[in-house]
Amino acid sequence: MVVTGIPLYTLGDRVLDKSGGKKTVFASIGRAASVPSERMKQPLSLPPLDDRAFARALTAWYDRARRPLPFRETCDPYSIWISEIMLQQTQMERGVAYYRRWMQRFPDVGAVAAADEDTILAAWEGLGYYSRARNLHAAAKRIVSRFDGIFPRDVDDIRALPGVGEYTAGAIASIAFDLPVPAVDANVLRIFSRLFDIDVPVADRRVREAVSEAVRRGLDHARPRVFNQALMELGALVCGKAPRCGGCPVALFCLARERGTVAERPAGRVKTVYREVETAAGVIIRGGRVLVHKRPPGGVWPGLWEFPGGVVPDGETPESALVRIVRELYGMTVERGEKIGVFRHGYTTNRITMHGYYCRVAGSGSALGEAPEGAWMTSAELSGLAFASGHRKLLERLGWKQG
């Protein structure tokens, strides 16, 4: 990577000038917003839909086909909230397992609010996107302080909670309280893009506005908690990225199916491009303890623990990069030992290959340098901490699994 002509390499959020050793931190790189055309400012006009018949067909199918999920056995807003936050960016089977464990450990809002952040992150570990857990923790504290631990019923109060957006607020309000509030996520946008054969990209705010209004009309003809969950289930089981039109309960209402454009909807889908990143990490052992540090609050994996290491720049081997990075950032010289293994994981659009090694401190050096919250810990102490995904895999390879 090159910024202003100076070659750089990165370690998480830290950027080092290789030529002079001066450290610089880059917060973000922005992109200029485009100015919308007059056409883009006009609201979308959708074709007519028999809302009553559509709602009847959809909810009748849902009554027959819905999956027996644990959070559908209750209208408790806390339970609905936890399930909705967990299932963002998480596959259903995995989400259900975490939901069950979470509800056993934190049965109500008060239990979440009373826990410390490390406990919350450890319970969340493996779900990724840890900002969800931090926001959930902050929201629980707000519910306790402002609403006496009772989950708010008003949709504006729900929407004001940390980590709760338009969709999540609609899902909680409709499922928990049966309020006629749309819950429009990517699945619902995909369904209505096909129903109305919308040729405008779903990222266009006008599509979301038009779909929200269409959902609102449907809510007039069915129980809100049933209608919204039926749409969610339709998107998950039938009208997915690879649609099963032959089993669709609302196929007769679908313009894209009639016109043969189902594969083209939603419009404007962009294939994700992934970046391959190679990293190295060292298990540095001294006196029966291992060096780890806690990542700073901002940037990637904030508040999670990891072993020393960083990104391997082009032209350098993982072994030499690890020794050099530890010396530059942690103020100690280490000797690389046996390779523990290669661990692969992902973060947003990055595909990370991490090389793990045993290391020992050479001589008497033991300073932690700039490592935030660095500490020498026993294997028992490590097992209870929340680690970034690749580092957790390394920890488990060592046999120090979370207790």
GROMACS .gro file of C-alpha atoms in nm:
model
  403
    1MET     CA    1   0.000   0.000   0.000
    2VAL     CA    2   0.133   0.348  -0.082
    3VAL     CA    3   0.012   0.674   0.069
    4THR     CA    4   0.169   1.005  -0.046
    5GLY     CA    5   0.455   0.808  -0.199
    6ILE     CA    6   0.569   0.649   0.130
    7PRO     CA    7   0.561   0.266   0.143
    8LEU     CA    8   0.353   0.140   0.433
    9TYR     CA    9   0.242  -0.182   0.594
   10THR     CA   10  -0.045  -0.231   0.833
   11LEU     CA   11  -0.104  -0.406   1.162
   12GLY     CA   12  -0.475  -0.389   1.227
   13ASP     CA   13  -0.543  -0.015   1.247
   14ARG     CA   14  -0.176   0.078   1.296
   15VAL     CA   15   0.023   0.206   0.997
   16LEU     CA   16   0.402   0.223   1.006
   17ASP     CA   17   0.638   0.411   0.778
   18LYS     CA   18   0.896   0.144   0.694
   19SER     CA   19   1.153   0.398   0.582
   20GLY     CA   20   1.164   0.601   0.902
   21GLY     CA   21   0.968   0.405   1.159
   22LYS     CA   22   0.731   0.693   1.234
   23LYS     CA   23   0.384   0.573   1.326
   24THR     CA   24   0.067   0.715   1.177
   25VAL     CA   25  -0.294   0.621   1.229
   26PHE     CA   26  -0.547   0.660   0.951
   27ALA     CA   27  -0.908   0.691   1.066
   28SER     CA   28  -1.091   0.640   0.739
   29ILE     CA   29  -1.084   0.707   0.368
   30GLY     CA   30  -1.403   0.870   0.246
   31ARG     CA   31  -1.575   0.873  -0.090
   32ALA     CA   32  -1.744   1.176  -0.239
   33ALA     CA   33  -2.120   1.152  -0.257
   34SER     CA   34  -2.278   1.173  -0.599
   35VAL     CA   35  -2.542   1.434  -0.671
   36PRO     CA   36  -2.876   1.268  -0.755
   37SER     CA   37  -3.041   1.347  -1.085
   38GLU     CA   38  -3.395   1.486  -1.102
   39ARG     CA   39  -3.521   1.139  -1.196
   40MET     CA   40  -3.361   0.991  -0.885
   41LYS     CA   41  -3.553   1.242  -0.672
   42GLN     CA   42  -3.894   1.130  -0.795
   43PRO     CA   43  -4.078   0.869  -0.583
   44LEU     CA   44  -4.136   0.525  -0.733
   45SER     CA   45  -4.481   0.441  -0.862
   46LEU     CA   46  -4.556   0.071  -0.808
   47PRO     CA   47  -4.814  -0.135  -0.998
   48PRO     CA   48  -5.141  -0.217  -0.817
   49LEU     CA   49  -5.156  -0.520  -0.588
   50ASP     CA   50  -5.456  -0.691  -0.431
   51ASP     CA   51  -5.328  -0.636  -0.078
   52ARG     CA   52  -5.602  -0.834   0.093
   53ALA     CA   53  -5.562  -1.143  -0.128
   54PHE     CA   54  -5.182  -1.121  -0.105
   55ALA     CA   55  -5.190  -1.103   0.274
   56ARG     CA   56  -5.435  -1.393   0.294
   57ALA     CA   57  -5.223  -1.619   0.071
   58LEU     CA   58  -4.900  -1.527   0.248
   59THR     CA   59  -5.022  -1.577   0.605
   60ALA     CA   60  -5.204  -1.901   0.522
   61TRP     CA   61  -4.878  -2.041   0.385
   62TYR     CA   62  -4.689  -1.919   0.692
   63ASP     CA   63  -4.929  -2.101   0.925
   64ARG     CA   64  -4.846  -2.425   0.740
   65ALA     CA   65  -4.476  -2.385   0.664
   66ARG     CA   66  -4.314  -2.179   0.939
   67ARG     CA   67  -4.014  -2.326   1.116
   68PRO     CA   68  -4.040  -2.407   1.489
   69LEU     CA   69  -3.788  -2.149   1.609
   70PRO     CA   70  -3.750  -2.083   1.985
   71PHE     CA   71  -3.807  -1.707   1.963
   72ARG     CA   72  -4.139  -1.769   1.786
   73GLU     CA   73  -4.272  -1.936   2.096
   74THR     CA   74  -4.293  -1.601   2.273
   75CYS     CA   75  -4.394  -1.239   2.222
   76ASP     CA   76  -4.153  -1.121   2.491
   77PRO     CA   77  -3.981  -0.808   2.348
   78TYR     CA   78  -3.647  -0.889   2.511
   79SER     CA   79  -3.640  -1.231   2.346
   80ILE     CA   80  -3.742  -1.087   2.009
   81TRP     CA   81  -3.477  -0.816   2.039
   82ILE     CA   82  -3.198  -1.062   2.117
   83SER     CA   83  -3.297  -1.290   1.829
   84GLU     CA   84  -3.312  -1.003   1.580
   85ILE     CA   85  -2.972  -0.865   1.678
   86MET     CA   86  -2.811  -1.211   1.674
   87LEU     CA   87  -2.952  -1.310   1.337
   88GLN     CA   88  -2.804  -1.008   1.161
   89GLN     CA   89  -2.519  -1.146   0.945
   90THR     CA   90  -2.563  -1.490   1.107
   91GLN     CA   91  -2.698  -1.817   0.967
   92MET     CA   92  -3.017  -1.936   1.133
   93GLU     CA   93  -2.885  -2.265   1.275
   94ARG     CA   94  -2.586  -2.095   1.432
   95GLY     CA   95  -2.799  -1.806   1.555
   96VAL     CA   96  -3.048  -2.038   1.727
   97ALA     CA   97  -2.770  -2.217   1.917
   98TYR     CA   98  -2.627  -1.888   2.040
   99TYR     CA   99  -2.975  -1.758   2.125
  100ARG     CA  100  -3.047  -2.057   2.349
  101ARG     CA  101  -2.715  -2.021   2.534
  102TRP     CA  102  -2.758  -1.646   2.568
  103MET     CA  103  -3.108  -1.674   2.714
  104GLN     CA  104  -2.985  -1.923   2.972
  105ARG     CA  105  -2.701  -1.694   3.075
  106PHE     CA  106  -2.887  -1.362   3.045
  107PRO     CA  107  -3.260  -1.432   3.100
  108ASP     CA  108  -3.366  -1.066   3.099
  109VAL     CA  109  -3.257  -0.711   3.024
  110GLY     CA  110  -3.132  -0.659   3.378
  111ALA     CA  111  -2.890  -0.950   3.352
  112VAL     CA  112  -2.735  -0.799   3.037
  113ALA     CA  113  -2.711  -0.453   3.191
  114ALA     CA  114  -2.544  -0.589   3.506
  115ALA     CA  115  -2.274  -0.783   3.318
  116ASP     CA  116  -1.936  -0.628   3.233
  117GLU     CA  117  -1.824  -0.585   2.874
  118ASP     CA  118  -1.574  -0.873   2.879
  119THR     CA  119  -1.851  -1.111   2.990
  120ILE     CA  120  -2.080  -0.988   2.711
  121LEU     CA  121  -1.807  -1.022   2.447
  122ALA     CA  122  -1.712  -1.370   2.568
  123ALA     CA  123  -2.076  -1.483   2.537
  124TRP     CA  124  -2.094  -1.327   2.189
  125GLU     CA  125  -1.763  -1.471   2.071
  126GLY     CA  126  -1.796  -1.651   1.738
  127LEU     CA  127  -2.089  -1.444   1.608
  128GLY     CA  128  -1.861  -1.167   1.482
  129TYR     CA  129  -1.956  -0.803   1.425
  130TYR     CA  130  -1.890  -0.729   1.790
  131SER     CA  131  -2.034  -0.380   1.768
  132ARG     CA  132  -2.371  -0.556   1.787
  133ALA     CA  133  -2.283  -0.693   2.130
  134ARG     CA  134  -2.155  -0.358   2.255
  135ASN     CA  135  -2.465  -0.179   2.131
  136LEU     CA  136  -2.684  -0.446   2.289
  137HIS     CA  137  -2.503  -0.396   2.619
  138ALA     CA  138  -2.546  -0.018   2.598
  139ALA     CA  139  -2.913  -0.054   2.505
  140ALA     CA  140  -2.979  -0.284   2.802
  141LYS     CA  141  -2.828  -0.026   3.037
  142ARG     CA  142  -3.047   0.243   2.882
  143ILE     CA  143  -3.361   0.031   2.923
  144VAL     CA  144  -3.277  -0.021   3.289
  145SER     CA  145  -3.195   0.344   3.356
  146ARG     CA  146  -3.473   0.508   3.154
  147PHE     CA  147  -3.751   0.251   3.151
  148ASP     CA  148  -3.696   0.073   3.484
  149GLY     CA  149  -3.590  -0.245   3.303
  150ILE     CA  150  -3.916  -0.269   3.105
  151PHE     CA  151  -3.867  -0.291   2.729
  152PRO     CA  152  -4.023   0.020   2.567
  153ARG     CA  153  -4.338  -0.026   2.357
  154ASP     CA  154  -4.325   0.299   2.161
  155VAL     CA  155  -4.155   0.246   1.824
  156ASP     CA  156  -3.963   0.574   1.849
  157ASP     CA  157  -3.824   0.471   2.187
  158ILE     CA  158  -3.726   0.133   2.043
  159ARG     CA  159  -3.559   0.295   1.744
  160ALA     CA  160  -3.360   0.525   1.974
  161LEU     CA  161  -3.186   0.230   2.143
  162PRO     CA  162  -2.819   0.180   2.047
  163GLY     CA  163  -2.781  -0.065   1.758
  164VAL     CA  164  -3.151  -0.061   1.666
  165GLY     CA  165  -3.228   0.058   1.314
  166GLU     CA  166  -3.548   0.096   1.115
  167TYR     CA  167  -3.586  -0.274   1.039
  168THR     CA  168  -3.509  -0.401   1.390
  169ALA     CA  169  -3.744  -0.146   1.547
  170GLY     CA  170  -4.020  -0.257   1.309
  171ALA     CA  171  -3.958  -0.624   1.381
  172ILE     CA  172  -3.970  -0.576   1.760
  173ALA     CA  173  -4.274  -0.346   1.750
  174SER     CA  174  -4.473  -0.575   1.523
  175ILE     CA  175  -4.375  -0.917   1.662
  176ALA     CA  176  -4.366  -0.831   2.032
  177PHE     CA  177  -4.646  -0.572   2.046
  178ASP     CA  178  -4.845  -0.650   1.727
  179LEU     CA  179  -4.810  -0.291   1.609
  180PRO     CA  180  -4.862  -0.219   1.235
  181VAL     CA  181  -4.500  -0.116   1.169
  182PRO     CA  182  -4.315  -0.234   0.854
  183ALA     CA  183  -4.000  -0.442   0.903
  184VAL     CA  184  -3.808  -0.407   0.577
  185ASP     CA  185  -3.473  -0.583   0.543
  186ALA     CA  186  -3.281  -0.722   0.245
  187ASN     CA  187  -3.511  -1.025   0.224
  188VAL     CA  188  -3.825  -0.811   0.208
  189LEU     CA  189  -3.666  -0.576  -0.046
  190ARG     CA  190  -3.583  -0.877  -0.263
  191ILE     CA  191  -3.939  -1.014  -0.240
  192PHE     CA  192  -4.106  -0.688  -0.341
  193SER     CA  193  -3.845  -0.615  -0.610
  194ARG     CA  194  -3.968  -0.934  -0.775
  195LEU     CA  195  -4.336  -0.888  -0.694
  196PHE     CA  196  -4.339  -0.547  -0.863
  197ASP     CA  197  -4.052  -0.620  -1.105
  198ILE     CA  198  -3.867  -0.310  -0.985
  199ASP     CA  199  -3.577  -0.225  -1.216
  200VAL     CA  200  -3.423   0.030  -0.978
  201PRO     CA  201  -3.135  -0.088  -0.752
  202VAL     CA  202  -3.251  -0.168  -0.399
  203ALA     CA  203  -2.981   0.064  -0.262
  204ASP     CA  204  -3.192   0.353  -0.394
  205ARG     CA  205  -3.380   0.500  -0.096
  206ARG     CA  206  -3.695   0.529  -0.312
  207VAL     CA  207  -3.714   0.149  -0.335
  208ARG     CA  208  -3.711   0.113   0.043
  209GLU     CA  209  -3.972   0.387   0.079
  210ALA     CA  210  -4.200   0.228  -0.182
  211VAL     CA  211  -4.159  -0.121  -0.034
  212SER     CA  212  -4.223   0.008   0.318
  213GLU     CA  213  -4.549   0.161   0.198
  214ALA     CA  214  -4.647  -0.166   0.025
  215VAL     CA  215  -4.578  -0.358   0.348
  216ARG     CA  216  -4.778  -0.104   0.545
  217ARG     CA  217  -5.079  -0.165   0.320
  218GLY     CA  218  -5.044  -0.540   0.374
  219LEU     CA  219  -5.040  -0.487   0.749
  220ASP     CA  220  -5.393  -0.347   0.721
  221HIS     CA  221  -5.521  -0.694   0.625
  222ALA     CA  222  -5.342  -0.926   0.871
  223ARG     CA  223  -5.204  -0.944   1.223
  224PRO     CA  224  -4.880  -0.742   1.205
  225ARG     CA  225  -4.675  -1.002   1.394
  226VAL     CA  226  -4.794  -1.274   1.156
  227PHE     CA  227  -4.761  -1.072   0.834
  228ASN     CA  228  -4.408  -0.948   0.901
  229GLN     CA  229  -4.282  -1.288   1.013
  230ALA     CA  230  -4.445  -1.446   0.707
  231LEU     CA  231  -4.247  -1.211   0.484
  232MET     CA  232  -3.926  -1.297   0.669
  233GLU     CA  233  -3.997  -1.668   0.628
  234LEU     CA  234  -4.082  -1.630   0.260
  235GLY     CA  235  -3.750  -1.456   0.199
  236ALA     CA  236  -3.561  -1.725   0.391
  237LEU     CA  237  -3.729  -2.036   0.251
  238VAL     CA  238  -3.866  -1.949  -0.094
  239CYS     CA  239  -3.773  -1.610  -0.239
  240GLY     CA  240  -3.403  -1.624  -0.165
  241LYS     CA  241  -3.106  -1.543  -0.383
  242ALA     CA  242  -3.180  -1.869  -0.566
  243PRO     CA  243  -3.563  -1.849  -0.574
  244ARG     CA  244  -3.793  -2.152  -0.559
  245CYS     CA  245  -4.075  -2.004  -0.762
  246GLY     CA  246  -4.253  -2.340  -0.799
  247GLY     CA  247  -4.324  -2.348  -0.426
  248CYS     CA  248  -4.408  -1.979  -0.383
  249PRO     CA  249  -4.745  -1.911  -0.217
  250VAL     CA  250  -4.770  -1.568  -0.380
  251ALA     CA  251  -4.641  -1.658  -0.726
  252LEU     CA  252  -4.968  -1.545  -0.887
  253PHE     CA  253  -4.895  -1.190  -0.770
  254CYS     CA  254  -4.535  -1.181  -0.900
  255LEU     CA  255  -4.470  -0.960  -1.203
  256ALA     CA  256  -4.106  -1.070  -1.234
  257ARG     CA  257  -4.219  -1.432  -1.265
  258GLU     CA  258  -4.479  -1.333  -1.525
  259ARG     CA  259  -4.221  -1.136  -1.726
  260GLY     CA  260  -3.933  -1.381  -1.685
  261THR     CA  261  -3.710  -1.134  -1.499
  262VAL     CA  262  -3.681  -1.310  -1.162
  263ALA     CA  263  -3.307  -1.375  -1.209
  264GLU     CA  264  -3.254  -1.003  -1.275
  265ARG     CA  265  -3.421  -0.889  -0.954
  266PRO     CA  266  -3.326  -0.720  -0.734
  267ALA     CA  267  -3.162  -0.487  -0.984
  268GLY     CA  268  -2.812  -0.354  -0.941
  269ARG     CA  269  -2.666  -0.639  -0.739
  270VAL     CA  270  -2.287  -0.612  -0.722
  271LYS     CA  271  -2.068  -0.917  -0.676
  272THR     CA  272  -1.854  -0.889  -0.364
  273VAL     CA  273  -1.480  -0.873  -0.429
  274TYR     CA  274  -1.272  -1.026  -0.151
  275ARG     CA  275  -0.918  -0.926  -0.057
  276GLU     CA  276  -0.665  -1.189   0.049
  277VAL     CA  277  -0.464  -1.090   0.357
  278GLU     CA  278  -0.173  -1.285   0.507
  279THR     CA  279  -0.090  -1.240   0.876
  280ALA     CA  280   0.138  -1.394   1.138
  281ALA     CA  281   0.087  -1.441   1.511
  282GLY     CA  282   0.318  -1.563   1.786
  283VAL     CA  283   0.249  -1.757   2.104
  284ILE     CA  284   0.524  -1.601   2.313
  285ILE     CA  285   0.582  -1.804   2.628
  286ARG     CA  286   0.781  -1.689   2.932
  287GLY     CA  287   0.773  -1.851   3.273
  288GLY     CA  288   0.463  -2.054   3.194
  289ARG     CA  289   0.268  -1.748   3.080
  290VAL     CA  290   0.170  -1.625   2.734
  291LEU     CA  291   0.172  -1.269   2.603
  292VAL     CA  292  -0.159  -1.134   2.472
  293HIS     CA  293  -0.308  -0.788   2.439
  294LYS     CA  294  -0.650  -0.632   2.415
  295ARG     CA  295  -0.728  -0.435   2.101
  296PRO     CA  296  -0.810  -0.064   2.146
  297PRO     CA  297  -1.172   0.062   2.146
  298GLY     CA  298  -1.172   0.198   1.790
  299GLY     CA  299  -1.119   0.014   1.461
  300VAL     CA  300  -1.110  -0.358   1.385
  301TRP     CA  301  -1.213  -0.609   1.657
  302PRO     CA  302  -1.220  -0.346   1.936
  303GLY     CA  303  -1.194  -0.486   2.286
  304LEU     CA  304  -1.104  -0.838   2.174
  305TRP     CA  305  -0.785  -1.017   2.272
  306GLU     CA  306  -0.515  -1.145   2.037
  307PHE     CA  307  -0.163  -1.281   2.018
  308PRO     CA  308   0.119  -1.049   1.904
  309GLY     CA  309   0.163  -1.019   1.530
  310GLY     CA  310   0.027  -0.842   1.226
  311VAL     CA  311  -0.002  -0.824   0.850
  312VAL     CA  312   0.276  -0.980   0.640
  313PRO     CA  313   0.377  -0.732   0.367
  314ASP     CA  314   0.462  -0.842   0.014
  315GLY     CA  315   0.816  -0.971  -0.020
  316GLU     CA  316   0.854  -1.085   0.341
  317THR     CA  317   0.800  -1.428   0.492
  318PRO     CA  318   0.552  -1.477   0.781
  319GLU     CA  319   0.838  -1.591   1.005
  320SER     CA  320   1.058  -1.285   0.956
  321ALA     CA  321   0.761  -1.047   0.961
  322LEU     CA  322   0.650  -1.183   1.298
  323VAL     CA  323   0.993  -1.142   1.460
  324ARG     CA  324   1.027  -0.790   1.320
  325ILE     CA  325   0.675  -0.675   1.419
  326VAL     CA  326   0.714  -0.803   1.774
  327ARG     CA  327   1.046  -0.619   1.806
  328GLU     CA  328   0.908  -0.294   1.663
  329LEU     CA  329   0.577  -0.287   1.847
  330TYR     CA  330   0.638  -0.479   2.168
  331GLY     CA  331   0.993  -0.379   2.248
  332MET     CA  332   1.131  -0.732   2.271
  333THR     CA  333   1.334  -0.975   2.065
  334VAL     CA  334   1.188  -1.320   2.013
  335GLU     CA  335   1.311  -1.637   1.851
  336ARG     CA  336   1.061  -1.819   1.634
  337GLY     CA  337   1.003  -2.183   1.715
  338GLU     CA  338   0.778  -2.456   1.577
  339LYS     CA  339   0.490  -2.362   1.349
  340ILE     CA  340   0.154  -2.431   1.515
  341GLY     CA  341  -0.059  -2.414   1.204
  342VAL     CA  342  -0.240  -2.203   0.946
  343PHE     CA  343  -0.577  -2.053   1.039
  344ARG     CA  344  -0.826  -1.903   0.797
  345HIS     CA  345  -1.109  -1.667   0.877
  346GLY     CA  346  -1.290  -1.370   0.728
  347TYR     CA  347  -1.368  -1.014   0.823
  348THR     CA  348  -1.614  -0.819   0.606
  349THR     CA  349  -1.455  -0.844   0.258
  350ASN     CA  350  -1.114  -0.964   0.382
  351ARG     CA  351  -1.013  -1.330   0.365
  352ILE     CA  352  -0.736  -1.376   0.619
  353THR     CA  353  -0.473  -1.650   0.631
  354MET     CA  354  -0.293  -1.643   0.966
  355HIS     CA  355   0.030  -1.833   1.036
  356GLY     CA  356   0.076  -1.923   1.402
  357TYR     CA  357   0.415  -1.994   1.566
  358TYR     CA  358   0.558  -2.071   1.907
  359CYS     CA  359   0.807  -1.805   2.014
  360ARG     CA  360   1.034  -1.748   2.311
  361VAL     CA  361   1.181  -1.428   2.447
  362ALA     CA  362   1.551  -1.395   2.366
  363GLY     CA  363   1.756  -1.264   2.657
  364SER     CA  364   1.587  -1.070   2.936
  365GLY     CA  365   1.357  -0.850   2.727
  366SER     CA  366   1.000  -0.845   2.849
  367ALA     CA  367   0.868  -0.495   2.783
  368LEU     CA  368   0.518  -0.467   2.637
  369GLY     CA  369   0.602  -0.158   2.437
  370GLU     CA  370   0.290  -0.002   2.283
  371ALA     CA  371   0.070  -0.311   2.312
  372PRO     CA  372  -0.265  -0.184   2.449
  373GLU     CA  373  -0.355  -0.362   2.772
  374GLY     CA  374  -0.083  -0.622   2.716
  375ALA     CA  375  -0.052  -0.895   2.976
  376TRP     CA  376   0.124  -1.221   3.049
  377MET     CA  377  -0.145  -1.478   3.127
  378THR     CA  378  -0.182  -1.844   3.213
  379SER     CA  379  -0.369  -2.081   2.983
  380ALA     CA  380  -0.657  -2.088   3.234
  381GLU     CA  381  -0.685  -1.710   3.223
  382LEU     CA  382  -0.678  -1.707   2.843
  383SER     CA  383  -0.965  -1.953   2.813
  384GLY     CA  384  -1.218  -1.707   2.955
  385LEU     CA  385  -1.130  -1.413   2.726
  386ALA     CA  386  -1.301  -1.314   2.402
  387PHE     CA  387  -1.057  -1.351   2.110
  388ALA     CA  388  -1.076  -1.240   1.749
  389SER     CA  389  -1.182  -1.533   1.530
  390GLY     CA  390  -0.844  -1.643   1.393
  391HIS     CA  391  -0.676  -1.608   1.729
  392ARG     CA  392  -0.951  -1.814   1.896
  393LYS     CA  393  -0.879  -2.091   1.644
  394LEU     CA  394  -0.511  -2.071   1.733
  395LEU     CA  395  -0.596  -2.084   2.104
  396GLU     CA  396  -0.811  -2.394   2.053
  397ARG     CA  397  -0.536  -2.563   1.852
  398LEU     CA  398  -0.321  -2.525   2.162
  399GLY     CA  399  -0.591  -2.703   2.361
  400TRP     CA  400  -0.683  -2.397   2.567
  401LYS     CA  401  -1.052  -2.392   2.483
  402GLN     CA  402  -1.302  -2.157   2.633
  403GLY     CA  403  -1.434  -2.290   2.960
   0.00000   0.00000   0.00000
